[in-house]
Short mmCIF file of C-alpha atoms and ligand atoms in Angstrom, two decimals:
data_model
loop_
_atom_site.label_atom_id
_atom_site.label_comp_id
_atom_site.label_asym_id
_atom_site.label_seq_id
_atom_site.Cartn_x
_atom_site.Cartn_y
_atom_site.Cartn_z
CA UNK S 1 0.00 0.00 0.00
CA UNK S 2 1.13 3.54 -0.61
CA UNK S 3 1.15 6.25 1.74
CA UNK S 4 0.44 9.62 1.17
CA UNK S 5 -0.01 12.56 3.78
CA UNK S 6 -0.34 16.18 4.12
CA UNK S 7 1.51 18.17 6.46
CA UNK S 8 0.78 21.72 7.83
CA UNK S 9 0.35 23.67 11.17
CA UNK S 10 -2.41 23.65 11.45
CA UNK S 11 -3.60 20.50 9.47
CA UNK S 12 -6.36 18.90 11.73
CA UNK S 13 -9.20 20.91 9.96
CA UNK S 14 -7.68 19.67 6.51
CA UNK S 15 -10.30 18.31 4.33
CA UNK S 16 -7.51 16.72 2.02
CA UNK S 17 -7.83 12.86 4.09
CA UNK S 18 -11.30 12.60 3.42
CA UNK S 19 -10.95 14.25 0.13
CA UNK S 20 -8.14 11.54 -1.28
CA UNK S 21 -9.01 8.46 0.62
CA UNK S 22 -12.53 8.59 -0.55
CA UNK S 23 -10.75 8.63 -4.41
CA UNK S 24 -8.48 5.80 -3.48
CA UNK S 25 -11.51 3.70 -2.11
CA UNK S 26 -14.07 4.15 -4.53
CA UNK S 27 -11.29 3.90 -7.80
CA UNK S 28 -9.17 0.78 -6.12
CA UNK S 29 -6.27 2.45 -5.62
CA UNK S 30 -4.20 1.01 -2.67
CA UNK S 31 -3.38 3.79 -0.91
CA UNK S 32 -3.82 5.48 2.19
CA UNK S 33 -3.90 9.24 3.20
CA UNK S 34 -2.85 10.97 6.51
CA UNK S 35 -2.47 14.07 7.92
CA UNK S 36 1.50 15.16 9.71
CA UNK S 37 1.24 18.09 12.08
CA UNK S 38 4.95 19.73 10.87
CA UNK S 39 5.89 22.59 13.08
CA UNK S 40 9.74 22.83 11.76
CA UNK S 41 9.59 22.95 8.07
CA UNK S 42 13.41 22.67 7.57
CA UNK S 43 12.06 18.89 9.11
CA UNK S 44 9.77 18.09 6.00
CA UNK S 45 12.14 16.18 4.22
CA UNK S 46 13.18 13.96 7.04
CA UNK S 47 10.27 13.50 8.25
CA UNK S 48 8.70 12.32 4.49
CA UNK S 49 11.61 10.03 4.21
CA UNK S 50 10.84 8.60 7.60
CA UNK S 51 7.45 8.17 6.73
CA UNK S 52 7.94 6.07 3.68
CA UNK S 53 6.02 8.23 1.98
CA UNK S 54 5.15 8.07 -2.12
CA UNK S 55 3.92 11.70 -2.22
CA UNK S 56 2.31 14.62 0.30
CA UNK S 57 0.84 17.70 -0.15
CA UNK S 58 1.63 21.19 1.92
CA UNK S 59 -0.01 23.75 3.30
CA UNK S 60 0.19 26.68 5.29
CA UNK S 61 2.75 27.92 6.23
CA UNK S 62 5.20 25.07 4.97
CA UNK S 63 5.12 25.57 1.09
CA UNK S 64 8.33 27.86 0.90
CA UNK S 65 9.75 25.04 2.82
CA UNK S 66 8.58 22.39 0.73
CA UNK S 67 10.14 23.92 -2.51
CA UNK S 68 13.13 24.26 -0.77
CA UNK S 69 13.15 20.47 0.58
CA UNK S 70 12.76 19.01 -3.26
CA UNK S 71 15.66 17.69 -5.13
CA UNK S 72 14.11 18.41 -8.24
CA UNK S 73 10.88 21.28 -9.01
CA UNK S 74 8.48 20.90 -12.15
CA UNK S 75 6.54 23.60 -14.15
CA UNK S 76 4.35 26.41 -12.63
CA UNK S 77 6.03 25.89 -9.12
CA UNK S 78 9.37 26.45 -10.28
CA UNK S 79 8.26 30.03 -10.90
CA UNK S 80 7.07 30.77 -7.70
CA UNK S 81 9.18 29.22 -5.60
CA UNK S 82 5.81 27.89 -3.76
CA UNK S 83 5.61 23.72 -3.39
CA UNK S 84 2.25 21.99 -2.43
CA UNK S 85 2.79 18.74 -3.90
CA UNK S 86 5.50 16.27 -3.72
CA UNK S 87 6.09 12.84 -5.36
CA UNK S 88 8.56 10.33 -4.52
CA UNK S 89 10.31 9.10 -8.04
CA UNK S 90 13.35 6.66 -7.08
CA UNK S 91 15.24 8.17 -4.50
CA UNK S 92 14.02 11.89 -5.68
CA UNK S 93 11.53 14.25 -3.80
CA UNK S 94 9.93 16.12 -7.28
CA UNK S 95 7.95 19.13 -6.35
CA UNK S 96 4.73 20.69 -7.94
CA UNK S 97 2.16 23.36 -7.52
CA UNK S 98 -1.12 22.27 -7.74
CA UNK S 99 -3.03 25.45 -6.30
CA UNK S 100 -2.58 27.76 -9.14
CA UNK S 101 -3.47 25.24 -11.90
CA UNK S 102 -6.31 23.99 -9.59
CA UNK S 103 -7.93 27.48 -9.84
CA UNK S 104 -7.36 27.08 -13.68
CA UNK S 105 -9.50 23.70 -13.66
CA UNK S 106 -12.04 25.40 -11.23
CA UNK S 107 -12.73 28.01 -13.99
CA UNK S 108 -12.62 25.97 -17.19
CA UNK S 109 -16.19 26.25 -17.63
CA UNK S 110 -16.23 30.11 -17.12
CA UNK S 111 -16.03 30.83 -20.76
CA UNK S 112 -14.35 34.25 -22.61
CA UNK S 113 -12.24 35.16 -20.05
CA UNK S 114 -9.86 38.01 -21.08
CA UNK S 115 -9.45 40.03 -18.39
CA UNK S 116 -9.38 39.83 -14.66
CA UNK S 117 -9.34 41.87 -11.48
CA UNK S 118 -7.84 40.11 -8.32
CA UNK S 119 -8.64 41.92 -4.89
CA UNK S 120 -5.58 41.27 -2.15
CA UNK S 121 -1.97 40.78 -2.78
CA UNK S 122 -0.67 38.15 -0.52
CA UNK S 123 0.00 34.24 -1.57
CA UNK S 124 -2.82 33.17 -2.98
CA UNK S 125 -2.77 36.46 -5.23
CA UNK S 126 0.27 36.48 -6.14
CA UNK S 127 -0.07 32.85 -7.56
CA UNK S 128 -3.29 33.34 -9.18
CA UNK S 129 -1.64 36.55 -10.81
CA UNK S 130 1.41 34.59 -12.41
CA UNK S 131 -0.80 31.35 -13.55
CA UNK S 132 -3.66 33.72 -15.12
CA UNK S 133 -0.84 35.66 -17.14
CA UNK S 134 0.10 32.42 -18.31
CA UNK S 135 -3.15 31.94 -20.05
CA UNK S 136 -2.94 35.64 -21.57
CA UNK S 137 -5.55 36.95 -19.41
CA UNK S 138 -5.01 40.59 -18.44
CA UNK S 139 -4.43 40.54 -14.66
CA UNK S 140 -5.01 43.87 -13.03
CA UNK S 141 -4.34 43.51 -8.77
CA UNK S 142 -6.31 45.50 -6.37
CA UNK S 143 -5.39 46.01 -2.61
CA UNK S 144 -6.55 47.70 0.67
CA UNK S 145 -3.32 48.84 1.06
CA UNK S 146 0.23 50.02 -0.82
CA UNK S 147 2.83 47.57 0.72
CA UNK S 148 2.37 44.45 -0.81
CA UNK S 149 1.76 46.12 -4.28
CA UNK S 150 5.51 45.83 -4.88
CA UNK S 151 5.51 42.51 -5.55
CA UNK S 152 3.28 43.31 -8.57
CA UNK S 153 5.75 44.99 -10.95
CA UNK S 154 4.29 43.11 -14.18
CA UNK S 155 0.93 44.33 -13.16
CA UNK S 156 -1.47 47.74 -13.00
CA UNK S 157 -2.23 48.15 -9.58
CA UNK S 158 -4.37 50.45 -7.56
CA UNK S 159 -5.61 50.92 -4.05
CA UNK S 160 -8.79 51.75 -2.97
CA UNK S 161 -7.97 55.42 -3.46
CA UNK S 162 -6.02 54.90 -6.87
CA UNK S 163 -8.75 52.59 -8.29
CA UNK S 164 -11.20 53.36 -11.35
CA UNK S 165 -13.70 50.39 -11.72
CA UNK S 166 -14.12 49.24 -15.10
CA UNK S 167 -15.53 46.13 -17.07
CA UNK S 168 -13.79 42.90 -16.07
CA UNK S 169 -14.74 39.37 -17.10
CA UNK S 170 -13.97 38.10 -13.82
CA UNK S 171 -13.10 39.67 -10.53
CA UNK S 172 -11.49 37.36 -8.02
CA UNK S 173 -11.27 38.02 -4.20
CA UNK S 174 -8.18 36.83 -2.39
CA UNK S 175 -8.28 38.38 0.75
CA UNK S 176 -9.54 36.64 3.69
CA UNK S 177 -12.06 39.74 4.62
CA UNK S 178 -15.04 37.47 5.20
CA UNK S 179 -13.55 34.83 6.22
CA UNK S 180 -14.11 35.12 9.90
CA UNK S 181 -16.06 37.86 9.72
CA UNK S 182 -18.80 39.83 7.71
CA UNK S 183 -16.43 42.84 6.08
CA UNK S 184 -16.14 43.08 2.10
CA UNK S 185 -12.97 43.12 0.56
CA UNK S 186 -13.34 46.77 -0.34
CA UNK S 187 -15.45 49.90 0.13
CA UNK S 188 -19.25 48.72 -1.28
CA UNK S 189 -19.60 51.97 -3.38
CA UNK S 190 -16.60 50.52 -5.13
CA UNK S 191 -17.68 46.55 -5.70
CA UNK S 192 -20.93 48.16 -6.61
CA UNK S 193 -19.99 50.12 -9.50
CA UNK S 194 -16.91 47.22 -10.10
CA UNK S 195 -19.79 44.06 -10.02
CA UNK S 196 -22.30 45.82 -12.22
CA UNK S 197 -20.03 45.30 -15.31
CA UNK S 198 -18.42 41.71 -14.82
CA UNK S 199 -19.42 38.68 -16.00
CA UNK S 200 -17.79 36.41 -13.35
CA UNK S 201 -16.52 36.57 -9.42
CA UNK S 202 -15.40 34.30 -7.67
CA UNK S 203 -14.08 33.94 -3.91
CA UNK S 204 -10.75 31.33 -2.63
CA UNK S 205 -12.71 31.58 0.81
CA UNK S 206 -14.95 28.42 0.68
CA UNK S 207 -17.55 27.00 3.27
CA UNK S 208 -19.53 29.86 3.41
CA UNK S 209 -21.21 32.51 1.08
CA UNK S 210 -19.20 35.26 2.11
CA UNK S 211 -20.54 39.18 1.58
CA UNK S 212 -18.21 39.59 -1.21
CA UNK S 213 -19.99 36.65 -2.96
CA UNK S 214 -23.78 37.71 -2.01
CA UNK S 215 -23.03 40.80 -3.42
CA UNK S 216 -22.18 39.87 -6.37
CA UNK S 217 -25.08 37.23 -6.38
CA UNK S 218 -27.70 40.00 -5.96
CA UNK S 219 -26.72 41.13 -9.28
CA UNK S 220 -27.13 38.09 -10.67
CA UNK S 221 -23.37 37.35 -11.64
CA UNK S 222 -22.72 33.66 -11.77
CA UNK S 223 -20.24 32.69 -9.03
CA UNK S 224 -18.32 30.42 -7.50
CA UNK S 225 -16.81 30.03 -3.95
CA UNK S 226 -13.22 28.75 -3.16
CA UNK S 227 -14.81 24.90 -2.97
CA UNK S 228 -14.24 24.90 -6.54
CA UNK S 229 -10.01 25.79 -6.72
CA UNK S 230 -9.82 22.97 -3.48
CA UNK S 231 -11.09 20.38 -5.64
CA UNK S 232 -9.35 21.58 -8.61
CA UNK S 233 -5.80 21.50 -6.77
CA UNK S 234 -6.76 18.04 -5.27
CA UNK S 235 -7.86 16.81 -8.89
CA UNK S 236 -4.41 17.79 -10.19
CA UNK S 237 -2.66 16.22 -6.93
CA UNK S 238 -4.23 13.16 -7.02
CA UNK S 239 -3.69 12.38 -10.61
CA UNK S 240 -0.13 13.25 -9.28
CA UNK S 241 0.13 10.54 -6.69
CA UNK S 242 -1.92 7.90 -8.57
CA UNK S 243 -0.01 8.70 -12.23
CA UNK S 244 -2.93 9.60 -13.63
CA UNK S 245 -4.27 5.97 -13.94
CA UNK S 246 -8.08 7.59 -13.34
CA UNK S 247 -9.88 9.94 -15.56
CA UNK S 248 -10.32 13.76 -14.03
CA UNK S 249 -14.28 13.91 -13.99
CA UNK S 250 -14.51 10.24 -11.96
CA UNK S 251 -11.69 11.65 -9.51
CA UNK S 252 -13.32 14.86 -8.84
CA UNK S 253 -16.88 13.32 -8.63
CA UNK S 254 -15.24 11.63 -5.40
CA UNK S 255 -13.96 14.02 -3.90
CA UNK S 256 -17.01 16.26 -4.38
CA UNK S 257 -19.31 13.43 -3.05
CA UNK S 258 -16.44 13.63 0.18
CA UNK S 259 -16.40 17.28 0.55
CA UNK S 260 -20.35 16.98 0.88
CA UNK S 261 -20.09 14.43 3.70
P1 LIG T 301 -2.42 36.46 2.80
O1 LIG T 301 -2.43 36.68 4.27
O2 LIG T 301 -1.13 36.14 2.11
O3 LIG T 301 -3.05 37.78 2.08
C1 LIG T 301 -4.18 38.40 2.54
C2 LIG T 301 -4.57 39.59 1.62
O4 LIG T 301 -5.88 39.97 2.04
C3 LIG T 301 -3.68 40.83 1.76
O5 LIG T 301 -3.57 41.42 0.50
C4 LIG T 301 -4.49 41.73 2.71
O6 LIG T 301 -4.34 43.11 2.45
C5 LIG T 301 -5.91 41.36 2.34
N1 LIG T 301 -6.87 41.53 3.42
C6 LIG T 301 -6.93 40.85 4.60
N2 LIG T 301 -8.00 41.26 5.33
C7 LIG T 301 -8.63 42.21 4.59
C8 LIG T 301 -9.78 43.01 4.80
N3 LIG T 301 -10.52 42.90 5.92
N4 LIG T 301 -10.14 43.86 3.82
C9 LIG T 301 -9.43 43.97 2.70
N5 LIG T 301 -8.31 43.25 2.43
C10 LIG T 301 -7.92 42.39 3.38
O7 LIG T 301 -3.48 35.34 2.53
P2 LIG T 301 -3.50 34.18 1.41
O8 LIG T 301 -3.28 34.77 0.07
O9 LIG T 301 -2.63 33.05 1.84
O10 LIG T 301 -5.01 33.64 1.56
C11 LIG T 301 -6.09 34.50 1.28
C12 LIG T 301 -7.42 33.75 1.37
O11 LIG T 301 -7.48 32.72 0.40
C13 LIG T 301 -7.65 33.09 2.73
O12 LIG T 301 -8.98 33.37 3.11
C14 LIG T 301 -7.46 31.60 2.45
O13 LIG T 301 -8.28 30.84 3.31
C15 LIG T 301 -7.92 31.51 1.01
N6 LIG T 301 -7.31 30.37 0.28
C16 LIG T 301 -8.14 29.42 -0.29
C17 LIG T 301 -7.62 28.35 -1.01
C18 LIG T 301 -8.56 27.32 -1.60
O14 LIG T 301 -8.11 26.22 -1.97
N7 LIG T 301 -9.81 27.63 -1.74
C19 LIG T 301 -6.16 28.17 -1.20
C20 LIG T 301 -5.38 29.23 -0.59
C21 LIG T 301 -5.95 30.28 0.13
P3 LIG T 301 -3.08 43.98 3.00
O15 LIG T 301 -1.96 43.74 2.03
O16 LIG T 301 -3.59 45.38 2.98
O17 LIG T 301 -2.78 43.48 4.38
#
């Protein structure tokens, strides 16, 4: 049997267990999947080894870590610098980034999308940024607040203050306002004006309809929550650890069913 795990600190509220094991079961695949609570991340390497693992995924706040801990980095990932999957080929830890390609898959069925507005500038921003450009989308970023605009060089950017709203195929919220709480991710003059002309929003939060997604909801945008870019990164992941012996659509209709539970 092979073993796969995630590791992360936290990692007991990680829906990836349920997610992949449910996969495993329902396609045959003989494998099992755990969760590691990793506080060191310079450990993730020993650990895996110890483990006899064949491949693990990473979260927060280990991915930096986990790029660092591969002997050998693949595509999208290699760009970033940002690791969440890792497979075990001979004696080699190869390293791969699932999350930016797994919002990709989550918005294959949005269709026309040339340009996009992402609100917040941290990780998952940054990512989505990079892996959009890839597709030729035109990525303008949008952030509460100057600092982490740097990063951004190959983009417009505004603040609040700075900003101009204008049509966008698809506006994308990245920050975590609504995640624990009920705040938009930016004044609601300004997502007023900015949803009344886009096609598309969507929100990485998932697990709840936050404000930023009932707004655009009341004008009757089709949406979709951050449920969608888990499964999509856990799609790409599992086809990762199981070499893609299963077909995309049965693997995610298994891990949707999970997710559900
Ligand atoms: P970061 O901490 O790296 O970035 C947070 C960003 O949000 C910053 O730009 C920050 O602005 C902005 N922000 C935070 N609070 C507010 C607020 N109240 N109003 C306006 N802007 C705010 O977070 P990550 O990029 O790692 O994660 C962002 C969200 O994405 C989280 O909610 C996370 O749960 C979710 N996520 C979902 C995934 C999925 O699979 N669905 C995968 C990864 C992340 P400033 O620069 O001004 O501080």
């Amino acid at each position: 049997m092979k073993l796969f795990a995630i590791f992360g600190n936290p990692v007991s509220h990680s829906k990836s267990p349920i997610m992949h094991n449910n996969v495993f079961d329902k396609l045959g695949f003989d494998g099992c999947y755990t969760r590691v609570l990793l506080e060191d991340g310079k450990k993730l390497k020993e650990k895996f080894l110890k483990l006899n693992l064949s491949g693990a995924n990473i979260t927060v706040p280990h991915k930096e870590d986990a790029f660092r801990a591969c002997d050998e980095v693949v595509g999208f990932a290699k760009e970033i610098g940002v690791v969440n999957t890792i497979i075990k080929k001979g004696d080699k830890l190869i390293g791969y980034n699932t999350d930016a390609d797994g919002f990709i898959y989550a918005i294959d069925e949005l269709k026309g999308i040339k340009t996009a507005l992402i609100i917040g500038a941290g990780g998952t921003a940054k990512a989505l940024a990079k892996r959009l450009k890839l597709e030729d989308i035109k990525v303008d970023i949008l952030n509460r607040s100057e600092a982490n605009l740097a990063y951004f060089k190959e983009f417009d950017t505004f603040t609040w203050s700075s900003f101009k709203p204008k049509k966008y195929n698809i506006v994308i919220n990245t920050t975590s306002a609504g995640l624990k709480d009920e705040d938009l991710p930016a004044p609601l003059e300004l997502l007023n004006e900015l949803l009344s002309n886009t096609n598309y929003a969507t929100d990485a939060i998932y697990g709840k309809v936050t404000p930023f997604l009932k707004l655009a909801k009341s004008k009757n945008i089709p949406t979709k929550d951050g449920l969608d870019m888990l499964l999509g990164q856990g799609v790409l992941a599992n086809m990762l650890f199981t070499n893609s012996a299963y077909d995309k659509k049965e693997i995610e209709k298994h891990m949707r069913y999970a997710l559900s539970l």
